[in-house]
CSV table of C-alpha atoms and ligand atoms in Angstrom, one decimal:
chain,number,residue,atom,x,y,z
A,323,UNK,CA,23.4,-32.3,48.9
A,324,UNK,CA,26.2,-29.7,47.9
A,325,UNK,CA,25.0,-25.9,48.1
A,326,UNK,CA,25.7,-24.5,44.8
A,327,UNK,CA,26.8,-20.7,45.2
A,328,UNK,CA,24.8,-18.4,43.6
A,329,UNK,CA,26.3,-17.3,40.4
A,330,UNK,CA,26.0,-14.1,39.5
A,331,UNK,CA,29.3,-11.3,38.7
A,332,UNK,CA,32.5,-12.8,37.3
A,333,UNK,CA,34.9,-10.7,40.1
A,334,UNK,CA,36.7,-8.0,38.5
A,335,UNK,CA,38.6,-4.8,39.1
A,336,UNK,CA,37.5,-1.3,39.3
A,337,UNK,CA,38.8,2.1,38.7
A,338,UNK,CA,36.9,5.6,38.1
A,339,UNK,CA,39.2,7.7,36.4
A,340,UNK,CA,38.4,11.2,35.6
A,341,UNK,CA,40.2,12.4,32.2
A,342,UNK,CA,39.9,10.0,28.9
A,343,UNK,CA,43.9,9.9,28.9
A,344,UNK,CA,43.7,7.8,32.4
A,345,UNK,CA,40.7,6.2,31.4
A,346,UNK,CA,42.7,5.0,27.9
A,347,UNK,CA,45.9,4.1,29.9
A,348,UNK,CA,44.0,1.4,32.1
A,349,UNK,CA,42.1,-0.2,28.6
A,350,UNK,CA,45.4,-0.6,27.0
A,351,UNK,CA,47.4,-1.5,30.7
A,352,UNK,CA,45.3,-5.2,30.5
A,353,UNK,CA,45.4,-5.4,26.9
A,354,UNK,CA,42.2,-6.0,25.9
A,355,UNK,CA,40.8,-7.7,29.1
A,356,UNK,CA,39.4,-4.6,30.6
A,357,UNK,CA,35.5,-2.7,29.7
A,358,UNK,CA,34.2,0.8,29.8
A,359,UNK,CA,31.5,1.1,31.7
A,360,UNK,CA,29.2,4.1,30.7
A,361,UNK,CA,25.2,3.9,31.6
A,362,UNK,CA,25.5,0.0,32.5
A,363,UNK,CA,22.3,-0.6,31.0
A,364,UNK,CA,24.0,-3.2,28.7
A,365,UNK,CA,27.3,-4.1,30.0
A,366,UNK,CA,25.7,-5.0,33.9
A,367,UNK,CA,23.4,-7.5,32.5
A,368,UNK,CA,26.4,-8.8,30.1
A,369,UNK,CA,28.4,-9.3,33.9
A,370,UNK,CA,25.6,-10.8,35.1
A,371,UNK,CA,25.2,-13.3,32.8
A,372,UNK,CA,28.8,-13.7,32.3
A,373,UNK,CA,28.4,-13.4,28.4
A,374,UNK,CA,31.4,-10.5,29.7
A,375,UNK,CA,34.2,-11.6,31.9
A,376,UNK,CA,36.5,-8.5,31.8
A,377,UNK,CA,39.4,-8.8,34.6
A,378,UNK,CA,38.9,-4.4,34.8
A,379,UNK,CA,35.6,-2.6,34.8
A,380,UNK,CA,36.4,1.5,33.7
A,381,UNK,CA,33.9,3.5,34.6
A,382,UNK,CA,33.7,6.9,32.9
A,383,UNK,CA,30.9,8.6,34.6
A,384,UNK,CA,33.6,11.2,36.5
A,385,UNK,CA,34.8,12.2,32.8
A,386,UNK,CA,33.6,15.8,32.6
A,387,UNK,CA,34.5,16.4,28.8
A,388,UNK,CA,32.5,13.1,27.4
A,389,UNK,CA,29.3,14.7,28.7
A,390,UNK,CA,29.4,17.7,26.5
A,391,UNK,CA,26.6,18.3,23.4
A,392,UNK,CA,28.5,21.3,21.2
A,393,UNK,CA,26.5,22.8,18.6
A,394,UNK,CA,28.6,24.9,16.0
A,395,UNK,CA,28.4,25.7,12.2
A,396,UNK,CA,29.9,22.5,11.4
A,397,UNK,CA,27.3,20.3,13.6
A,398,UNK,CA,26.3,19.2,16.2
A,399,UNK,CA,29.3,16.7,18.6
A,400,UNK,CA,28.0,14.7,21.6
A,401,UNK,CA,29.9,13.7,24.1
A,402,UNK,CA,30.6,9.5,24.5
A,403,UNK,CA,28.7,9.4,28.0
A,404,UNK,CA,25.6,11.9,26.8
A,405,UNK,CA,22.2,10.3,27.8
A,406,UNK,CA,19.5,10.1,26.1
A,407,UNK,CA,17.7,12.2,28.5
A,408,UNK,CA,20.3,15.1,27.6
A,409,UNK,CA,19.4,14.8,24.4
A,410,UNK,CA,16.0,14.9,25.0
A,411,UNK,CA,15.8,17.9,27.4
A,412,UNK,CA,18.2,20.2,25.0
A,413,UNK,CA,16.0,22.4,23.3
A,414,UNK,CA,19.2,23.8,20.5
A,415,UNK,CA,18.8,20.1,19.4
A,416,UNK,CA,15.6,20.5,18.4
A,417,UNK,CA,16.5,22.9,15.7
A,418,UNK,CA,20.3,21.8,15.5
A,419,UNK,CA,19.3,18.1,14.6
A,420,UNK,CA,15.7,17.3,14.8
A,421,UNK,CA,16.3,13.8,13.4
A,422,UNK,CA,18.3,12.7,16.1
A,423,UNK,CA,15.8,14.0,18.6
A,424,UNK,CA,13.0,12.3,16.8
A,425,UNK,CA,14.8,8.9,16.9
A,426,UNK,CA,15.7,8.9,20.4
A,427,UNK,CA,12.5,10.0,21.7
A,428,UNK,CA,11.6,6.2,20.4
A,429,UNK,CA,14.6,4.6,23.1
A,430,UNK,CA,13.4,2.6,25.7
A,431,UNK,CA,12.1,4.2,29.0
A,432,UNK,CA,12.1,6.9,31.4
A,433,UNK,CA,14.7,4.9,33.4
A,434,UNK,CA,17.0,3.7,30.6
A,435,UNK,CA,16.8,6.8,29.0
A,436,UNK,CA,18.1,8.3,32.3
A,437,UNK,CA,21.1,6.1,32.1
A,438,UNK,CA,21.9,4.5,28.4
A,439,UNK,CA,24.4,7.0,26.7
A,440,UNK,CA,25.5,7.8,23.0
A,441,UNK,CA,28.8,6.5,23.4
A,442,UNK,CA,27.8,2.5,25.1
A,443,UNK,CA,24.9,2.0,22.5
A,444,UNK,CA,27.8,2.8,19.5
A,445,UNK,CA,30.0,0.7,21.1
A,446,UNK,CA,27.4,-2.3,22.3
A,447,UNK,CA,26.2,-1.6,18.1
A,448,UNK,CA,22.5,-3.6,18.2
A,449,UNK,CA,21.5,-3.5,15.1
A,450,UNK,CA,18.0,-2.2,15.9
A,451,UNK,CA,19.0,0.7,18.4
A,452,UNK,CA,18.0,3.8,16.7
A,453,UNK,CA,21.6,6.1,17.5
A,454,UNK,CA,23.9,3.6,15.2
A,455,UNK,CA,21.0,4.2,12.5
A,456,UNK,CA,21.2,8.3,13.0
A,457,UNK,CA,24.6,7.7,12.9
A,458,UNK,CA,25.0,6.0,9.7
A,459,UNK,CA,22.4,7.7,8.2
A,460,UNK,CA,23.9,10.8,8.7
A,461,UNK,CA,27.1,10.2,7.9
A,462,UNK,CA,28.6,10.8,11.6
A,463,UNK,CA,32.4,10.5,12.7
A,464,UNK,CA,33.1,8.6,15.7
A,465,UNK,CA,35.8,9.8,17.6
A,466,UNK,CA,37.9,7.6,19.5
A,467,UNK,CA,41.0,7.2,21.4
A,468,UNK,CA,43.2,4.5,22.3
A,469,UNK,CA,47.3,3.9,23.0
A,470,UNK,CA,48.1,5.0,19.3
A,471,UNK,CA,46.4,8.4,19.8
A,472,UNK,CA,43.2,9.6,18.8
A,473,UNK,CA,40.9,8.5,15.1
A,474,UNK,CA,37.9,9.4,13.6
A,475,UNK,CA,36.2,6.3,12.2
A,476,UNK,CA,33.1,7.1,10.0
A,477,UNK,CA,30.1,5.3,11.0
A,478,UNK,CA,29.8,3.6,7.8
A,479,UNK,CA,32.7,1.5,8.8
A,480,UNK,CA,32.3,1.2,12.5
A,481,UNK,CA,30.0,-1.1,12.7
A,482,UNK,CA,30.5,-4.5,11.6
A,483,UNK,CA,28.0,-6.7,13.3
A,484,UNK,CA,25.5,-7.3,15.9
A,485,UNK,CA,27.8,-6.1,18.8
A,486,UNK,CA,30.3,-6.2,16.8
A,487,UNK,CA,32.8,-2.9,15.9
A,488,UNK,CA,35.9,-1.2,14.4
A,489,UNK,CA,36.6,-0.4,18.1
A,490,UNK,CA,40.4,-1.7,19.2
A,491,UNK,CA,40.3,-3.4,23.1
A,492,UNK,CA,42.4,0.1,23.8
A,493,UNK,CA,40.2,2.0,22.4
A,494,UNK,CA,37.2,4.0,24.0
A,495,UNK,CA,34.5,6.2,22.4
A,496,UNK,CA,34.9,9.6,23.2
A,497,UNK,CA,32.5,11.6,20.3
A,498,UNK,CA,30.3,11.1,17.9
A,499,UNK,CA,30.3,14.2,15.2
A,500,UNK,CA,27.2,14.6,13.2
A,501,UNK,CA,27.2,17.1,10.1
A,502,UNK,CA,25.6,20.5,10.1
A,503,UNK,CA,21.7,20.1,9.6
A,504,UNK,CA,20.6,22.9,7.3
A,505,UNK,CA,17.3,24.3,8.2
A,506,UNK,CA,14.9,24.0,6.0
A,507,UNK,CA,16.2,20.2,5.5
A,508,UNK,CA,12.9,17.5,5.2
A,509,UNK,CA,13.2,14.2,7.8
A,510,UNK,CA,10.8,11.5,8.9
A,511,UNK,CA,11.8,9.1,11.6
A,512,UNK,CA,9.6,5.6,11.7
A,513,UNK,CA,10.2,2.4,13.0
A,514,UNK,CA,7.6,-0.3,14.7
A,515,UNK,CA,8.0,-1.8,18.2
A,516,UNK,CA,6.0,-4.5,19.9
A,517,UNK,CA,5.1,-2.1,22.7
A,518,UNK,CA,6.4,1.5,23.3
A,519,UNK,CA,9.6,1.6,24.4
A,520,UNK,CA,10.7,-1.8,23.0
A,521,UNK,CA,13.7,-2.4,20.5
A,522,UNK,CA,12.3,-1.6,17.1
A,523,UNK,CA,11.2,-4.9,14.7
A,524,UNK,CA,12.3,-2.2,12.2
A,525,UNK,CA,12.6,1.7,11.7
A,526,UNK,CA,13.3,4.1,9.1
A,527,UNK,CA,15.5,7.4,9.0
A,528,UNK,CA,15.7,9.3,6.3
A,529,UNK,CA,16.1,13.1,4.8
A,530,UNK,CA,16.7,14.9,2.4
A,531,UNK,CA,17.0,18.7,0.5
A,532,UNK,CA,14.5,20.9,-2.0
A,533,UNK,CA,15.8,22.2,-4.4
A,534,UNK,CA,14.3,26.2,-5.3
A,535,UNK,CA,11.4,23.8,-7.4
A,536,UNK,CA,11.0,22.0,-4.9
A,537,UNK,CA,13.0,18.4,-6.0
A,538,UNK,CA,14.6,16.3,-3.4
A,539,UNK,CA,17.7,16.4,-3.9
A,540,UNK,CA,20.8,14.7,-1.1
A,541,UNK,CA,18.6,11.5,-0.1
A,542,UNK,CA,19.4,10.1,3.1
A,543,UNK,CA,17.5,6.8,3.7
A,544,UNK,CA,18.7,4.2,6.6
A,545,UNK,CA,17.6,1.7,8.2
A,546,UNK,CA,17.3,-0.5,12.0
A,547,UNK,CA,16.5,-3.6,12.1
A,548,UNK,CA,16.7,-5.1,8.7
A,549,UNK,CA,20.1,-6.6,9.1
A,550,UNK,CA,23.1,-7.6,11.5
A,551,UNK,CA,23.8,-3.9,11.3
A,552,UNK,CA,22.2,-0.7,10.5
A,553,UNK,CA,22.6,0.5,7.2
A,554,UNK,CA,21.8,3.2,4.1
A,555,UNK,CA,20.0,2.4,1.4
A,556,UNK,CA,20.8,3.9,-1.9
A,557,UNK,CA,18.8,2.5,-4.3
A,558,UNK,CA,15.8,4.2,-2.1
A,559,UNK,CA,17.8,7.3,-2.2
A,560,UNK,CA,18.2,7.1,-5.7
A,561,UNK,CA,14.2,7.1,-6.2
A,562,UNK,CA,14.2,10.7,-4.1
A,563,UNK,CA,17.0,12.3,-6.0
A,564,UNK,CA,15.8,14.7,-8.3
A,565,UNK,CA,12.2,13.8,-7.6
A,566,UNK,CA,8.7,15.8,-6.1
A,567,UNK,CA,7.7,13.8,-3.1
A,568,UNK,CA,4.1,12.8,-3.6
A,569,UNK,CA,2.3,9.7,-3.0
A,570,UNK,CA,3.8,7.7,-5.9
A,571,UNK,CA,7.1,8.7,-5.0
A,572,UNK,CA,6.4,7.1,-1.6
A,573,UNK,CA,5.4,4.3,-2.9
A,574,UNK,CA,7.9,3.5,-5.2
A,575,UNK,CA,11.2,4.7,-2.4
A,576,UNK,CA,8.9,2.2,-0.6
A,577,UNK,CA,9.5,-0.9,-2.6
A,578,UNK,CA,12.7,0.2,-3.3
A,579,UNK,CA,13.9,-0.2,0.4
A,580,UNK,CA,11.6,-3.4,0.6
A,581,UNK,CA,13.9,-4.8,-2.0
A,582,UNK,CA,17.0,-3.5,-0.8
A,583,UNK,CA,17.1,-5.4,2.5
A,584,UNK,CA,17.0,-9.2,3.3
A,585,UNK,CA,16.7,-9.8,6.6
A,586,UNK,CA,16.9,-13.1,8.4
A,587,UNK,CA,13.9,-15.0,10.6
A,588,UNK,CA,14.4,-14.8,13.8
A,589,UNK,CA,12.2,-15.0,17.0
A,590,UNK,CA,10.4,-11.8,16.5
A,591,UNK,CA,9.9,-11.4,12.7
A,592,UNK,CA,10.1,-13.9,9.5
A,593,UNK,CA,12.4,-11.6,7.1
A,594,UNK,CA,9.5,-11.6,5.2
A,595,UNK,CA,7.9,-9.7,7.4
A,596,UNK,CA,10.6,-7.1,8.4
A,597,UNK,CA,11.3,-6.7,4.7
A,598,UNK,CA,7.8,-5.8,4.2
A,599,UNK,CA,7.8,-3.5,7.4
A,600,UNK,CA,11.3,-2.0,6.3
A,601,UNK,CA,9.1,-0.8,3.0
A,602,UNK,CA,6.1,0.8,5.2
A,603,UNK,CA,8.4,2.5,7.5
A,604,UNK,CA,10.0,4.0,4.9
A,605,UNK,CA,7.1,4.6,3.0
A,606,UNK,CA,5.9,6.3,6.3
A,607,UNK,CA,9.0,8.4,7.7
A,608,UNK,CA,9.2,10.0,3.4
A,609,UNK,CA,5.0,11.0,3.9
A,610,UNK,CA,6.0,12.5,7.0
A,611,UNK,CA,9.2,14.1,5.8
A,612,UNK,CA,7.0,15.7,2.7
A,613,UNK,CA,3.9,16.5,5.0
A,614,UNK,CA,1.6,14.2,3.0
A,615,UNK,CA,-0.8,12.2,5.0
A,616,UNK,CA,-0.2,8.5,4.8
B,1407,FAD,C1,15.2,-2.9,28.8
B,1407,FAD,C2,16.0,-2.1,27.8
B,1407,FAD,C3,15.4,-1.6,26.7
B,1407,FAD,C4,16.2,-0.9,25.7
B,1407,FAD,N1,15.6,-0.4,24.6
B,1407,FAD,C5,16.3,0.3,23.7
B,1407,FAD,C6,15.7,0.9,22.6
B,1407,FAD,O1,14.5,0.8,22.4
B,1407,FAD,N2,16.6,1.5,21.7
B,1407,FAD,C7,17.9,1.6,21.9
B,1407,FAD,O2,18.6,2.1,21.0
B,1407,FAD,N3,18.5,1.1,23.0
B,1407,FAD,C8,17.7,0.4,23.9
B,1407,FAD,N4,18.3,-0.1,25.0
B,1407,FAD,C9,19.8,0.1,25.1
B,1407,FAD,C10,20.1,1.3,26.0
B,1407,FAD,O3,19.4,2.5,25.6
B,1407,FAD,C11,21.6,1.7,25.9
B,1407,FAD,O4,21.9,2.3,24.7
B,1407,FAD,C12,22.5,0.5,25.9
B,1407,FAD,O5,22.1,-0.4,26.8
B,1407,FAD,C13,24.0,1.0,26.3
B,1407,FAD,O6,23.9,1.3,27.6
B,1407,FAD,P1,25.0,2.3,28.3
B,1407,FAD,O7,25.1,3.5,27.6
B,1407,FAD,O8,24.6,2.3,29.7
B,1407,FAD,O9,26.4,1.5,28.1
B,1407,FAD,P2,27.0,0.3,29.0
B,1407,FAD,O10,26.0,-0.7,29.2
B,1407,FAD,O11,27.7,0.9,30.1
B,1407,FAD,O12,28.0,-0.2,27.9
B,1407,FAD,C14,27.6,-1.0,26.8
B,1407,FAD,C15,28.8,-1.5,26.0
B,1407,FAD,O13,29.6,-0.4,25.5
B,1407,FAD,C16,30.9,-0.3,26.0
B,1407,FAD,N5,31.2,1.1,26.2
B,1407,FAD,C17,30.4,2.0,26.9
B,1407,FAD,N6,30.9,3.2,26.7
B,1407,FAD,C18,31.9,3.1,25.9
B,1407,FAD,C19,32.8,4.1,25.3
B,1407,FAD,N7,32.8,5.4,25.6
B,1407,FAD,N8,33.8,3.6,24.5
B,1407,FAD,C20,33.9,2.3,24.2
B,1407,FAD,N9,33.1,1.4,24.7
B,1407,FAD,C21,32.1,1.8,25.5
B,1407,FAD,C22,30.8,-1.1,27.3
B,1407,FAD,O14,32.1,-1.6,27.6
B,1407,FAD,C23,29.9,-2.2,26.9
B,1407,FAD,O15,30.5,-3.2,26.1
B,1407,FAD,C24,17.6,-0.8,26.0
B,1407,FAD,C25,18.2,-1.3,27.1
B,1407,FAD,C26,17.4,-2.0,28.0
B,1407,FAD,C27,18.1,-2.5,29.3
């Protein structure tokens, strides 16, 4: 009988650049048959099952400037390769963007955490990973660079499928830019996961501002989970504008998101059932975000 050899890693090329210039200049040198490789908590299962077969593997963990978080006056801009253990263990981003931190701290475990980064989970865009939802429910830029020169693409057009994105094969991640986050801003962060530490089923972002009477005003609702992407949801925004947040205002942003969505069945959830989660964790992230108890 014929040994088969164990199949595991396509072979492929390696280089470990240390500026995003060198890094861009290898993508676009094998024209679309090369790969970033950030964390590898995606892309080395990916090898290893061969769904990915890139001829050149760039590894960007020796690229100083894509691990920076900068705060400023116009927001807060991490760095592509910026863990979500970085995140976690800032304490400015606590008051700098306490949404962000409140999603992440929902990512996976200790160990991924201590590897996955901002910029690979963009890029590898799973439509139930909570940084695409911060992203597009906070309107951030993504900065990238290829061999046209840099662009900023705003999330609400990067992403444009399960692992699908706006991305060009020369193009890497270097930033992603989210907006100031004014102080006294309201947010709630929900979603529902098997077990802790598990892709959410389906999660809720949202925020928004008072007014000096106290109205919402500046609804920002999104949503993981619900669809082949993350998305916004306006016509639950629409509820909250102009609106006190009490329990029937809940209710009826609630329903409003519910109805917004329709997912498909899949082997974790009917749509019905992530439809109707959708509305809960909506319903859920608003009590929190107006201090009511659910
Ligand atoms: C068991 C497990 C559980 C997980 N649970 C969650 C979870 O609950 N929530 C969640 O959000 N995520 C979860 N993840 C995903 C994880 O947190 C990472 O976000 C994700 O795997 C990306 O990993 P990475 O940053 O190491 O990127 P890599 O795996 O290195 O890369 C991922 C993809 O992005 C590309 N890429 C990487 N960097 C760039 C860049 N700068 N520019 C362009 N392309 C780039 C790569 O080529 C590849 O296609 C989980 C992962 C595992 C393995």
């Amino acid at each position: 009988m014929r040994k088969l050899a164990a199949m595991k890693l396509a072979p492929f090329e390696y280089s470990c650049p240390t500026s995003v210039k060198e890094a861009v200049a290898l993508l676009a040198a094998h024209g679309g048959d090369a790969k970033p490789l950030a964390g590898g908590q995606s892309l080395m299962p990916m090898l290893a099952f061969r769904v990915a077969a890139p001829a050149l593997v760039v590894d960007l963990r020796k690229i100083e400037e894509l691990r920076q978080v900068v705060i400023s006056e116009q927001g807060v801009v991490l760095g592509a390769m910026v863990r979500w253990r970085d995140i976690l263990g800032d304490p400015r981003l606590r008051t700098a963007h306490p949404l962000l931190v409140a999603a992440i701290g929902h990512v996976a475990h200790y160990q991924i955490r201590n590897r996955g980064t901002v910029g690979g989970s963009i890029a590898h865009a799973d439509p139930a990973a909570e940084m695409p939802g911060i992203a597009v429910t906070c309107e951030a830029q993504i900065a990238v660079t290829g061999k046209a020169g840099a662009r900023t693409i705003a999330a609400a057009d990067f992403f444009r499928g399960p692992l699908m994105t706006a991305l060009e094969p020369d193009e890497m991640i270097t930033a992603i830019r989210l907006p100031r986050w004014p102080e006294r801003r309201r947010f709630g962060f929900a979603e529902f996961a098997r077990r802790q530490g598990d892709f959410a089923i389906a999660g809720a972002a949202l925020f928004y501002d008072q007014d000096g009477g106290g109205k919402a005003g500046n609804a920002h609702v999104g949503v993981i989970g619900a669809a082949d992407r993350p998305l916004r949801l306006v016509p639950a925004e629409t509820v909250l504008n102009g609106k006190m947040i009490d329990q029937e205002t809940v209710a009826l942003a609630g329903a409003a998101a519910a109805a917004a969505v329709d997912p498909p069945d899949d082997i974790h959830a009917s749509g019905a059932y992530r439809r109707a989660l959708v509305g809960v964790m909506v319903e859920r992230a608003l009590a929190d975000a107006a201090s009511l108890s659910a």
